Short mmCIF file of C-alpha atoms and ligand atoms in Angstrom, two decimals:
data_model
loop_
_atom_site.label_atom_id
_atom_site.label_comp_id
_atom_site.label_asym_id
_atom_site.label_seq_id
_atom_site.Cartn_x
_atom_site.Cartn_y
_atom_site.Cartn_z
CA MET A 1 19.94 -11.17 -0.01
CA GLU A 2 22.41 -13.60 -1.61
CA GLU A 3 20.63 -16.51 -0.03
CA ARG A 4 17.29 -15.31 -1.32
CA ARG A 5 18.75 -14.91 -4.77
CA ARG A 6 20.23 -18.36 -4.74
CA TYR A 7 16.93 -19.87 -3.64
CA ILE A 8 14.94 -18.09 -6.36
CA SER A 9 17.54 -18.97 -9.01
CA GLU A 10 17.32 -22.63 -8.07
CA GLU A 11 13.53 -22.61 -8.15
CA PHE A 12 13.63 -20.80 -11.49
CA ASN A 13 16.03 -23.35 -12.89
CA LYS A 14 13.86 -26.24 -11.67
CA ARG A 15 10.83 -24.78 -13.39
CA TYR A 16 12.28 -23.40 -16.62
CA GLY A 17 15.50 -25.39 -17.02
CA ARG A 18 17.67 -22.25 -17.22
CA LEU A 19 18.70 -19.32 -15.03
CA PRO A 20 17.01 -15.91 -14.86
CA SER A 21 18.69 -12.99 -16.64
CA ILE A 22 16.83 -10.07 -15.09
CA TRP A 23 15.59 -9.23 -11.60
CA ALA A 24 12.92 -6.64 -10.85
CA ARG A 25 12.07 -5.55 -7.31
CA ALA A 26 9.29 -3.43 -5.81
CA PRO A 27 8.72 -2.73 -2.11
CA GLY A 28 5.64 -2.77 0.11
CA ARG A 29 4.66 0.32 2.02
CA VAL A 30 2.97 1.60 5.14
CA ASP A 31 1.06 4.83 5.60
CA LEU A 32 2.16 7.00 8.53
CA MET A 33 -0.89 9.22 8.06
CA GLY A 34 -3.76 9.51 5.63
CA SER A 35 -6.30 6.70 5.84
CA HIS A 36 -8.67 6.71 2.86
CA THR A 37 -7.54 10.17 1.78
CA ASP A 38 -6.15 8.95 -1.56
CA TYR A 39 -9.46 8.42 -3.35
CA ASN A 40 -10.59 11.77 -1.94
CA MET A 41 -7.76 13.34 -3.97
CA GLY A 42 -5.99 14.32 -0.77
CA PHE A 43 -2.62 13.81 0.88
CA VAL A 44 -0.93 10.73 2.33
CA MET A 45 2.28 10.34 4.32
CA THR A 46 3.63 7.02 3.16
CA MET A 47 6.85 5.08 3.52
CA THR A 48 8.29 2.15 1.63
CA ILE A 49 9.37 -0.78 3.82
CA ASP A 50 12.20 -3.26 3.59
CA ARG A 51 9.81 -6.06 2.63
CA ASP A 52 9.61 -6.46 -1.10
CA THR A 53 8.60 -8.52 -4.11
CA TRP A 54 11.12 -9.74 -6.64
CA ILE A 55 10.45 -11.18 -10.04
CA ALA A 56 13.27 -13.16 -11.60
CA ALA A 57 12.77 -13.49 -15.34
CA ARG A 58 14.15 -14.35 -18.73
CA PRO A 59 12.76 -12.86 -21.94
CA ARG A 60 10.84 -15.01 -24.46
CA GLU A 61 10.38 -14.22 -28.10
CA ASP A 62 7.03 -15.92 -28.72
CA ASN A 63 4.69 -13.27 -27.25
CA GLN A 64 3.93 -15.42 -24.23
CA VAL A 65 4.33 -14.91 -20.51
CA ALA A 66 4.88 -17.76 -18.06
CA ILE A 67 4.44 -16.72 -14.47
CA TYR A 68 4.79 -18.68 -11.21
CA SER A 69 5.20 -17.64 -7.58
CA CYS A 70 7.23 -19.05 -4.70
CA ASN A 71 4.49 -17.80 -2.37
CA VAL A 72 1.30 -19.16 -3.94
CA PRO A 73 0.61 -22.44 -5.73
CA GLY A 74 -0.23 -22.48 -9.41
CA GLY A 75 0.78 -20.23 -12.23
CA ALA A 76 -0.01 -19.52 -15.84
CA LEU A 77 1.21 -19.40 -19.39
CA PHE A 78 -0.66 -16.76 -21.35
CA SER A 79 -0.39 -15.08 -24.72
CA LEU A 80 0.12 -11.33 -24.95
CA GLU A 81 -2.10 -11.41 -28.03
CA ASP A 82 -5.18 -12.45 -26.08
CA ILE A 83 -5.07 -11.73 -22.36
CA GLN A 84 -7.96 -13.29 -20.45
CA ARG A 85 -8.80 -13.21 -16.77
CA ASP A 86 -7.82 -16.39 -14.95
CA GLU A 87 -10.52 -17.59 -12.56
CA ALA A 88 -8.60 -20.75 -11.63
CA VAL A 89 -5.37 -19.06 -10.47
CA PRO A 90 -6.59 -15.57 -9.55
CA TRP A 91 -3.26 -14.17 -8.36
CA THR A 92 -1.94 -14.27 -11.94
CA ASN A 93 -4.51 -11.59 -12.78
CA TYR A 94 -2.22 -9.00 -11.18
CA VAL A 95 0.39 -9.87 -13.81
CA ARG A 96 -2.10 -10.30 -16.64
CA GLY A 97 -3.81 -7.05 -15.69
CA VAL A 98 -0.60 -5.03 -15.84
CA ALA A 99 0.21 -6.52 -19.25
CA ALA A 100 -3.31 -5.84 -20.51
CA GLU A 101 -3.29 -2.22 -19.29
CA MET A 102 0.16 -1.54 -20.72
CA GLN A 103 -0.97 -2.84 -24.09
CA ALA A 104 -4.20 -0.85 -23.85
CA SER A 105 -2.00 2.24 -23.35
CA GLY A 106 -0.28 1.43 -26.64
CA TYR A 107 2.93 -0.19 -25.42
CA LYS A 108 4.33 -3.14 -27.35
CA LEU A 109 5.42 -5.80 -24.86
CA ARG A 110 8.00 -8.56 -24.88
CA GLY A 111 7.09 -11.76 -23.01
CA PHE A 112 9.09 -13.58 -20.37
CA ASP A 113 9.39 -16.60 -18.09
CA GLY A 114 9.01 -15.23 -14.58
CA LEU A 115 9.12 -16.35 -10.97
CA VAL A 116 7.76 -14.14 -8.17
CA HIS A 117 9.07 -14.13 -4.61
CA SER A 118 7.79 -11.81 -1.90
CA THR A 119 8.58 -11.05 1.75
CA ILE A 120 5.50 -8.84 2.16
CA PRO A 121 2.64 -10.46 4.09
CA PHE A 122 -0.48 -10.65 1.90
CA GLY A 123 -3.69 -8.86 2.70
CA SER A 124 -2.41 -7.02 5.75
CA GLY A 125 -2.37 -3.52 4.31
CA LEU A 126 1.31 -3.44 3.31
CA SER A 127 0.50 -3.52 -0.42
CA SER A 128 1.79 -6.82 -1.66
CA SER A 129 -0.59 -6.36 -4.59
CA ALA A 130 0.95 -3.05 -5.63
CA ALA A 131 4.43 -4.53 -5.26
CA ILE A 132 3.72 -7.41 -7.66
CA GLU A 133 2.12 -4.93 -10.07
CA MET A 134 5.03 -2.50 -9.98
CA ALA A 135 7.65 -5.25 -10.31
CA THR A 136 5.71 -6.58 -13.31
CA ALA A 137 5.39 -3.15 -14.92
CA LEU A 138 9.09 -2.47 -14.46
CA LEU A 139 9.99 -5.83 -15.94
CA PHE A 140 7.88 -5.26 -19.06
CA LYS A 141 9.18 -1.71 -19.36
CA THR A 142 12.80 -2.82 -19.21
CA LEU A 143 12.52 -5.92 -21.39
CA SER A 144 10.46 -4.07 -23.99
CA GLY A 145 12.62 -0.92 -23.97
CA LEU A 146 9.74 1.43 -23.11
CA GLU A 147 9.67 5.01 -21.91
CA LEU A 148 7.45 5.10 -18.82
CA ASP A 149 7.98 7.27 -15.78
CA PRO A 150 7.07 6.14 -12.25
CA VAL A 151 3.72 7.95 -12.36
CA ASP A 152 2.78 6.15 -15.61
CA MET A 153 3.64 2.83 -13.98
CA ALA A 154 1.61 3.62 -10.87
CA LEU A 155 -1.43 4.60 -12.96
CA ILE A 156 -1.16 1.40 -15.00
CA GLY A 157 -0.95 -0.68 -11.81
CA GLN A 158 -3.95 1.04 -10.31
CA LYS A 159 -5.96 0.52 -13.49
CA ALA A 160 -4.94 -3.14 -13.62
CA GLU A 161 -6.10 -3.64 -10.03
CA ASN A 162 -9.34 -1.67 -10.43
CA GLU A 163 -10.43 -2.87 -13.82
CA PHE A 164 -8.74 -6.19 -14.53
CA VAL A 165 -8.44 -7.73 -11.06
CA GLY A 166 -11.62 -5.95 -9.98
CA VAL A 167 -10.48 -4.49 -6.65
CA SER A 168 -11.05 -0.77 -6.18
CA THR A 169 -8.06 1.06 -4.75
CA GLY A 170 -6.69 4.58 -4.87
CA ILE A 171 -3.26 5.38 -6.31
CA LEU A 172 -1.46 5.34 -2.97
CA ASP A 173 -0.08 1.80 -2.95
CA GLN A 174 1.37 1.77 -6.44
CA TYR A 175 2.69 5.32 -6.21
CA SER A 176 4.45 4.63 -2.91
CA SER A 177 6.05 1.49 -4.26
CA VAL A 178 7.65 3.36 -7.18
CA MET A 179 8.50 6.62 -5.39
CA GLY A 180 10.16 5.29 -2.20
CA ARG A 181 13.30 6.94 -0.82
CA ASN A 182 15.93 5.57 1.51
CA GLY A 183 15.33 6.61 5.12
CA CYS A 184 12.51 9.01 4.27
CA ALA A 185 8.74 9.20 4.21
CA ILE A 186 6.97 10.66 1.22
CA LEU A 187 4.17 13.18 1.22
CA LEU A 188 1.95 12.32 -1.71
CA ASP A 189 -0.50 14.63 -3.33
CA CYS A 190 -3.01 12.21 -4.81
CA ARG A 191 -4.64 14.79 -7.07
CA HIS A 192 -1.58 16.21 -8.75
CA LEU A 193 0.48 13.01 -8.39
CA THR A 194 3.40 14.95 -7.02
CA SER A 195 5.42 14.14 -3.94
CA GLU A 196 7.79 15.62 -1.40
CA VAL A 197 10.43 13.78 0.54
CA VAL A 198 9.98 14.10 4.32
CA ARG A 199 12.81 13.15 6.64
CA ILE A 200 11.95 10.91 9.56
CA ASN A 201 13.76 12.09 12.66
CA PRO A 202 16.54 9.51 13.23
CA SER A 203 15.58 9.21 16.92
CA LEU A 204 12.48 7.27 15.83
CA HIS A 205 11.88 3.69 14.75
CA VAL A 206 8.89 2.87 12.57
CA VAL A 207 7.39 -0.39 13.78
CA ILE A 208 4.67 -2.35 12.01
CA CYS A 209 2.38 -4.35 14.26
CA ASN A 210 0.41 -6.85 12.22
CA THR A 211 -2.76 -8.00 14.01
CA ARG A 212 -2.84 -11.09 11.79
CA ALA A 213 -6.57 -11.13 12.39
CA LYS A 214 -8.76 -12.21 9.51
CA ARG A 215 -10.11 -9.19 7.66
CA ASN A 216 -13.75 -9.47 6.72
CA LEU A 217 -15.76 -7.45 4.22
CA VAL A 218 -12.88 -5.10 3.47
CA GLY A 219 -13.99 -4.82 -0.17
CA THR A 220 -17.64 -4.00 0.43
CA GLU A 221 -16.91 -1.68 3.33
CA TYR A 222 -14.27 0.08 1.28
CA ASP A 223 -16.66 0.64 -1.63
CA GLU A 224 -19.30 1.88 0.80
CA ARG A 225 -16.90 4.45 2.29
CA ARG A 226 -16.00 5.67 -1.18
CA ALA A 227 -19.66 6.08 -2.07
CA GLN A 228 -20.33 7.95 1.17
CA CYS A 229 -17.50 10.39 0.45
CA GLU A 230 -18.86 10.97 -3.05
CA GLU A 231 -22.29 11.59 -1.58
CA GLY A 232 -20.74 14.13 0.82
CA VAL A 233 -19.12 15.95 -2.09
CA ARG A 234 -22.41 15.97 -4.02
CA LEU A 235 -24.29 17.47 -1.07
CA LEU A 236 -21.59 20.01 -0.26
CA GLN A 237 -21.49 21.13 -3.89
CA ARG A 238 -24.84 22.84 -3.31
CA PHE A 239 -22.97 25.31 -1.10
CA TYR A 240 -19.56 25.13 -2.75
CA PRO A 241 -20.06 24.45 -6.46
CA GLU A 242 -16.31 24.68 -7.09
CA ILE A 243 -15.39 21.52 -5.10
CA THR A 244 -14.89 18.21 -6.87
CA ALA A 245 -13.48 16.12 -3.98
CA LEU A 246 -13.31 16.26 -0.18
CA ARG A 247 -9.75 17.46 -0.61
CA ASP A 248 -11.21 20.83 -1.62
CA VAL A 249 -13.17 21.24 1.61
CA THR A 250 -11.39 23.01 4.48
CA PRO A 251 -12.38 22.32 8.09
CA ALA A 252 -14.00 25.80 8.24
CA MET A 253 -16.05 25.20 5.06
CA PHE A 254 -17.18 21.88 6.46
CA GLU A 255 -18.20 23.25 9.85
CA GLY A 256 -20.29 25.91 8.11
CA GLN A 257 -22.46 23.32 6.34
CA ARG A 258 -22.20 20.05 8.22
CA ARG A 259 -25.78 20.28 9.48
CA ALA A 260 -26.99 20.08 5.91
CA LEU A 261 -25.56 16.53 5.68
CA PRO A 262 -27.05 13.32 7.07
CA ALA A 263 -25.20 12.48 10.31
CA LEU A 264 -23.40 9.42 8.90
CA ILE A 265 -22.17 11.22 5.77
CA ALA A 266 -21.05 14.15 7.95
CA ARG A 267 -18.95 11.81 10.13
CA ARG A 268 -17.27 10.25 7.11
CA CYS A 269 -16.50 13.67 5.61
CA GLN A 270 -15.21 15.06 8.89
CA PHE A 271 -12.71 12.23 9.19
CA ILE A 272 -11.32 12.70 5.69
CA ILE A 273 -11.09 16.49 6.00
CA GLU A 274 -9.32 16.29 9.36
CA GLU A 275 -7.09 13.39 8.29
CA ASN A 276 -5.93 15.38 5.30
CA GLN A 277 -4.88 18.22 7.57
CA ARG A 278 -3.08 15.76 9.84
CA VAL A 279 -0.96 14.57 6.92
CA LEU A 280 0.20 18.14 6.31
CA ASP A 281 0.85 18.64 10.02
CA LEU A 282 2.87 15.43 10.15
CA ALA A 283 5.16 16.78 7.43
CA GLN A 284 6.28 19.30 10.07
CA ALA A 285 6.29 16.96 13.05
CA LEU A 286 8.09 13.97 11.53
CA PRO A 287 11.46 15.65 10.87
CA GLU A 288 11.32 17.48 14.22
CA GLY A 289 10.64 14.26 16.07
CA ARG A 290 9.12 15.83 19.18
CA PRO A 291 6.97 13.16 20.84
CA GLU A 292 3.95 15.27 21.88
CA PRO A 293 2.77 16.45 18.45
CA LEU A 294 3.46 13.05 16.92
CA HIS A 295 1.47 11.36 19.64
CA ALA A 296 -1.43 13.79 19.27
CA LEU A 297 -1.62 13.41 15.48
CA PHE A 298 -1.52 9.61 15.55
CA ALA A 299 -4.03 9.40 18.42
CA ALA A 300 -6.48 11.70 16.61
CA SER A 301 -6.12 9.66 13.43
CA TYR A 302 -6.91 6.45 15.28
CA SER A 303 -9.89 7.79 17.19
CA GLY A 304 -11.30 9.31 14.00
CA ALA A 305 -10.85 6.01 12.18
CA LEU A 306 -12.70 4.27 14.98
CA ASP A 307 -15.55 6.69 15.71
CA LEU A 308 -16.03 8.71 12.52
CA TYR A 309 -14.92 6.51 9.64
CA GLU A 310 -15.69 3.27 11.51
CA ILE A 311 -12.95 1.13 10.04
CA GLY A 312 -11.92 -0.41 13.36
CA ALA A 313 -11.94 -4.06 14.42
CA PRO A 314 -11.62 -5.78 17.81
CA ALA A 315 -8.10 -6.91 16.91
CA MET A 316 -7.14 -3.31 16.13
CA SER A 317 -8.41 -2.10 19.52
CA ALA A 318 -6.42 -4.82 21.25
CA MET A 319 -3.31 -3.91 19.24
CA MET A 320 -3.76 -0.19 19.92
CA GLN A 321 -3.97 -0.94 23.64
CA ALA A 322 -0.79 -3.04 23.47
CA MET A 323 1.14 -0.47 21.40
CA SER A 324 0.10 2.56 23.46
CA THR A 325 1.16 1.03 26.75
CA ALA A 326 4.49 -0.31 25.51
CA PRO A 327 7.85 1.09 26.66
CA GLY A 328 9.24 3.65 24.21
CA ALA A 329 5.89 4.14 22.40
CA VAL A 330 5.68 7.63 20.95
CA ALA A 331 2.68 7.32 18.63
CA ALA A 332 0.39 4.61 17.25
CA ARG A 333 -2.39 4.31 14.70
CA GLN A 334 -4.02 2.09 12.06
CA ALA A 335 -2.45 1.45 8.67
CA GLY A 336 -3.89 0.50 5.30
CA ALA A 337 -7.65 0.36 4.85
CA GLY A 338 -8.41 -0.74 8.44
CA PHE A 339 -10.76 -3.60 9.43
CA GLY A 340 -7.79 -5.45 10.94
CA GLY A 341 -4.52 -5.83 9.08
CA SER A 342 -1.43 -3.95 10.17
CA MET A 343 -0.99 -0.98 12.48
CA VAL A 344 2.00 1.31 12.84
CA ALA A 345 3.90 2.82 15.76
CA LEU A 346 6.71 5.31 16.19
CA VAL A 347 9.08 4.07 18.87
CA LYS A 348 11.91 5.89 20.66
CA GLY A 349 15.42 4.82 19.73
CA GLY A 350 16.77 2.07 21.98
CA PHE A 351 13.33 0.74 22.92
CA LEU A 352 12.73 -1.75 20.12
CA GLU A 353 13.24 -4.83 22.22
CA PRO A 354 11.05 -3.95 25.22
CA PHE A 355 8.43 -2.47 22.86
CA THR A 356 8.23 -5.65 20.81
CA GLU A 357 8.15 -7.87 23.84
CA HIS A 358 5.36 -5.90 25.48
CA VAL A 359 3.19 -5.64 22.36
CA THR A 360 3.54 -9.34 21.59
CA LYS A 361 2.68 -10.36 25.13
CA ILE A 362 -0.25 -8.02 25.73
CA TYR A 363 -1.83 -8.52 22.30
CA GLN A 364 -1.53 -12.27 22.52
CA GLN A 365 -3.03 -12.34 26.01
CA GLU A 366 -6.03 -10.42 24.76
CA THR A 367 -6.65 -12.09 21.37
CA LYS A 368 -4.85 -15.46 21.53
CA ILE A 369 -3.27 -14.47 18.21
CA GLN A 370 0.50 -14.25 17.77
CA PRO A 371 1.15 -10.84 16.18
CA GLU A 372 4.05 -9.87 13.93
CA VAL A 373 5.96 -6.90 15.28
CA ASP A 374 8.64 -5.62 12.91
CA ALA A 375 10.80 -2.52 12.79
CA VAL A 376 11.02 -1.35 9.18
CA GLN A 377 13.34 0.89 7.19
CA ALA A 378 12.37 3.12 4.29
CA VAL A 379 13.97 1.79 1.10
CA PRO A 380 14.25 2.99 -2.52
CA GLY A 381 11.24 2.46 -4.79
CA ALA A 382 10.87 -0.15 -7.53
CA MET A 383 14.07 -0.89 -9.46
CA ILE A 384 15.84 -3.40 -11.64
CA LEU A 385 18.31 -5.21 -9.40
CA ASP A 386 20.26 -6.87 -12.12
CA TRP A 387 20.10 -7.48 -15.86
CA VAL A 388 22.63 -9.65 -17.63
P1 LIG B 1 -2.25 -6.29 0.21
O1 LIG B 1 -1.98 -5.53 -1.03
O2 LIG B 1 -2.67 -5.42 1.36
O3 LIG B 1 -1.15 -7.21 0.62
P2 LIG B 1 -4.33 -7.43 -1.43
O4 LIG B 1 -5.50 -8.26 -1.10
O5 LIG B 1 -4.54 -6.14 -2.12
O6 LIG B 1 -3.52 -7.23 -0.07
O7 LIG B 1 -3.32 -8.25 -2.34
C1 LIG B 1 -2.91 -9.55 -1.97
C2 LIG B 1 -2.98 -10.47 -3.18
O8 LIG B 1 -2.00 -10.09 -4.17
C3 LIG B 1 -2.65 -11.90 -2.87
O9 LIG B 1 -3.75 -12.58 -2.32
C4 LIG B 1 -2.24 -12.42 -4.23
O10 LIG B 1 -3.37 -12.69 -5.02
C5 LIG B 1 -1.52 -11.24 -4.85
N1 LIG B 1 -0.07 -11.33 -4.62
C6 LIG B 1 0.71 -10.42 -3.99
N2 LIG B 1 2.01 -10.83 -3.94
C7 LIG B 1 2.06 -12.02 -4.56
C8 LIG B 1 3.12 -12.98 -4.81
N3 LIG B 1 4.36 -12.78 -4.40
N4 LIG B 1 2.78 -14.11 -5.46
C9 LIG B 1 1.52 -14.34 -5.86
N5 LIG B 1 0.50 -13.49 -5.63
C10 LIG B 1 0.74 -12.35 -5.00
MG1 LIG B 2 -3.41 -4.43 -2.11
#
């Protein structure tokens, strides 16, 4: 941590000719259950991870923001009085978007010189985008002396990503990044934006297995799944006029009317409805830590993702095979939106080394890709590390 701080301070000093005076931090996250349930207003079991994004900054008094990143080339200097999208350096849109949405919500912002540094891999489903958004929101909030609670910040981040950056996402990523708790998972209710802390039995390690395979078409496929869920709701409303999202449909309600739906729409709906129930079941199973129910829930989530929601990828199948056969493996499934990216396993205490070795070897044999296999800890949500 000290080394990282020293490095960022030096880079900051090289760029701006002075040292940073404030440090904001927001973590990445992994879902332990609940694929694609967030935009269906359902439940997600999520956990922050000890990979995070820091922004070192120093306030400016001229209504401008300078932003650079240690992870990506290029940066920007933009005025808070006229925030435009940047097509040349697109990553800065995450920062611009948060500023634009905060101002649109009526907040008066103070500018800054900022330098971003992240240890979250990009585009692998661990929410590096939400982390940069939440660190930015927290920085503006603190420097501008604003009253915003974590839910406000999450909503602003989601809006920035959906409307300014132009990537559709649910609220899960941003909400997880602000709500994280040390050593615990969080059960999110994506309709009411409330959460419950769920203890992870200490006999278990959470291990992220990144396929590092290129993800294709995630955006279009994601939008298509959302549209299919909406179509399912529209069709089911003929029988259940009171429903407004798949979250409102119980497995029994669905079974009663599934034949009225086109087969593809029915498969998509079935997955979401069952996955939602699995999140609630995991809230019981995770603190207890008994391997059988955990295994069954994760396995059902993965097979539903593959066969019903069809968000699998060859690299994910290879990774699932490697994870399931590894020593100490209790449970394994996809993470994030699917189509490659990261997967997640629960591993028995004491088995981290043989688990990692096995997964790396078997996955690499099959795909010729070197995976990243990392045990992660749940950490507190977004916070100011230091302000002098
Ligand atoms: P994920 O959120 O799963 O990591 P996304 O595609 O949603 O993947 O977001 C990744 C993008 O977010 C990056 O390509 C980059 O544009 C932006 N981003 C995230 N972290 C940083 C950072 N530290 N510096 C610059 N850009 C970042
Ligand atoms: Mg993202």
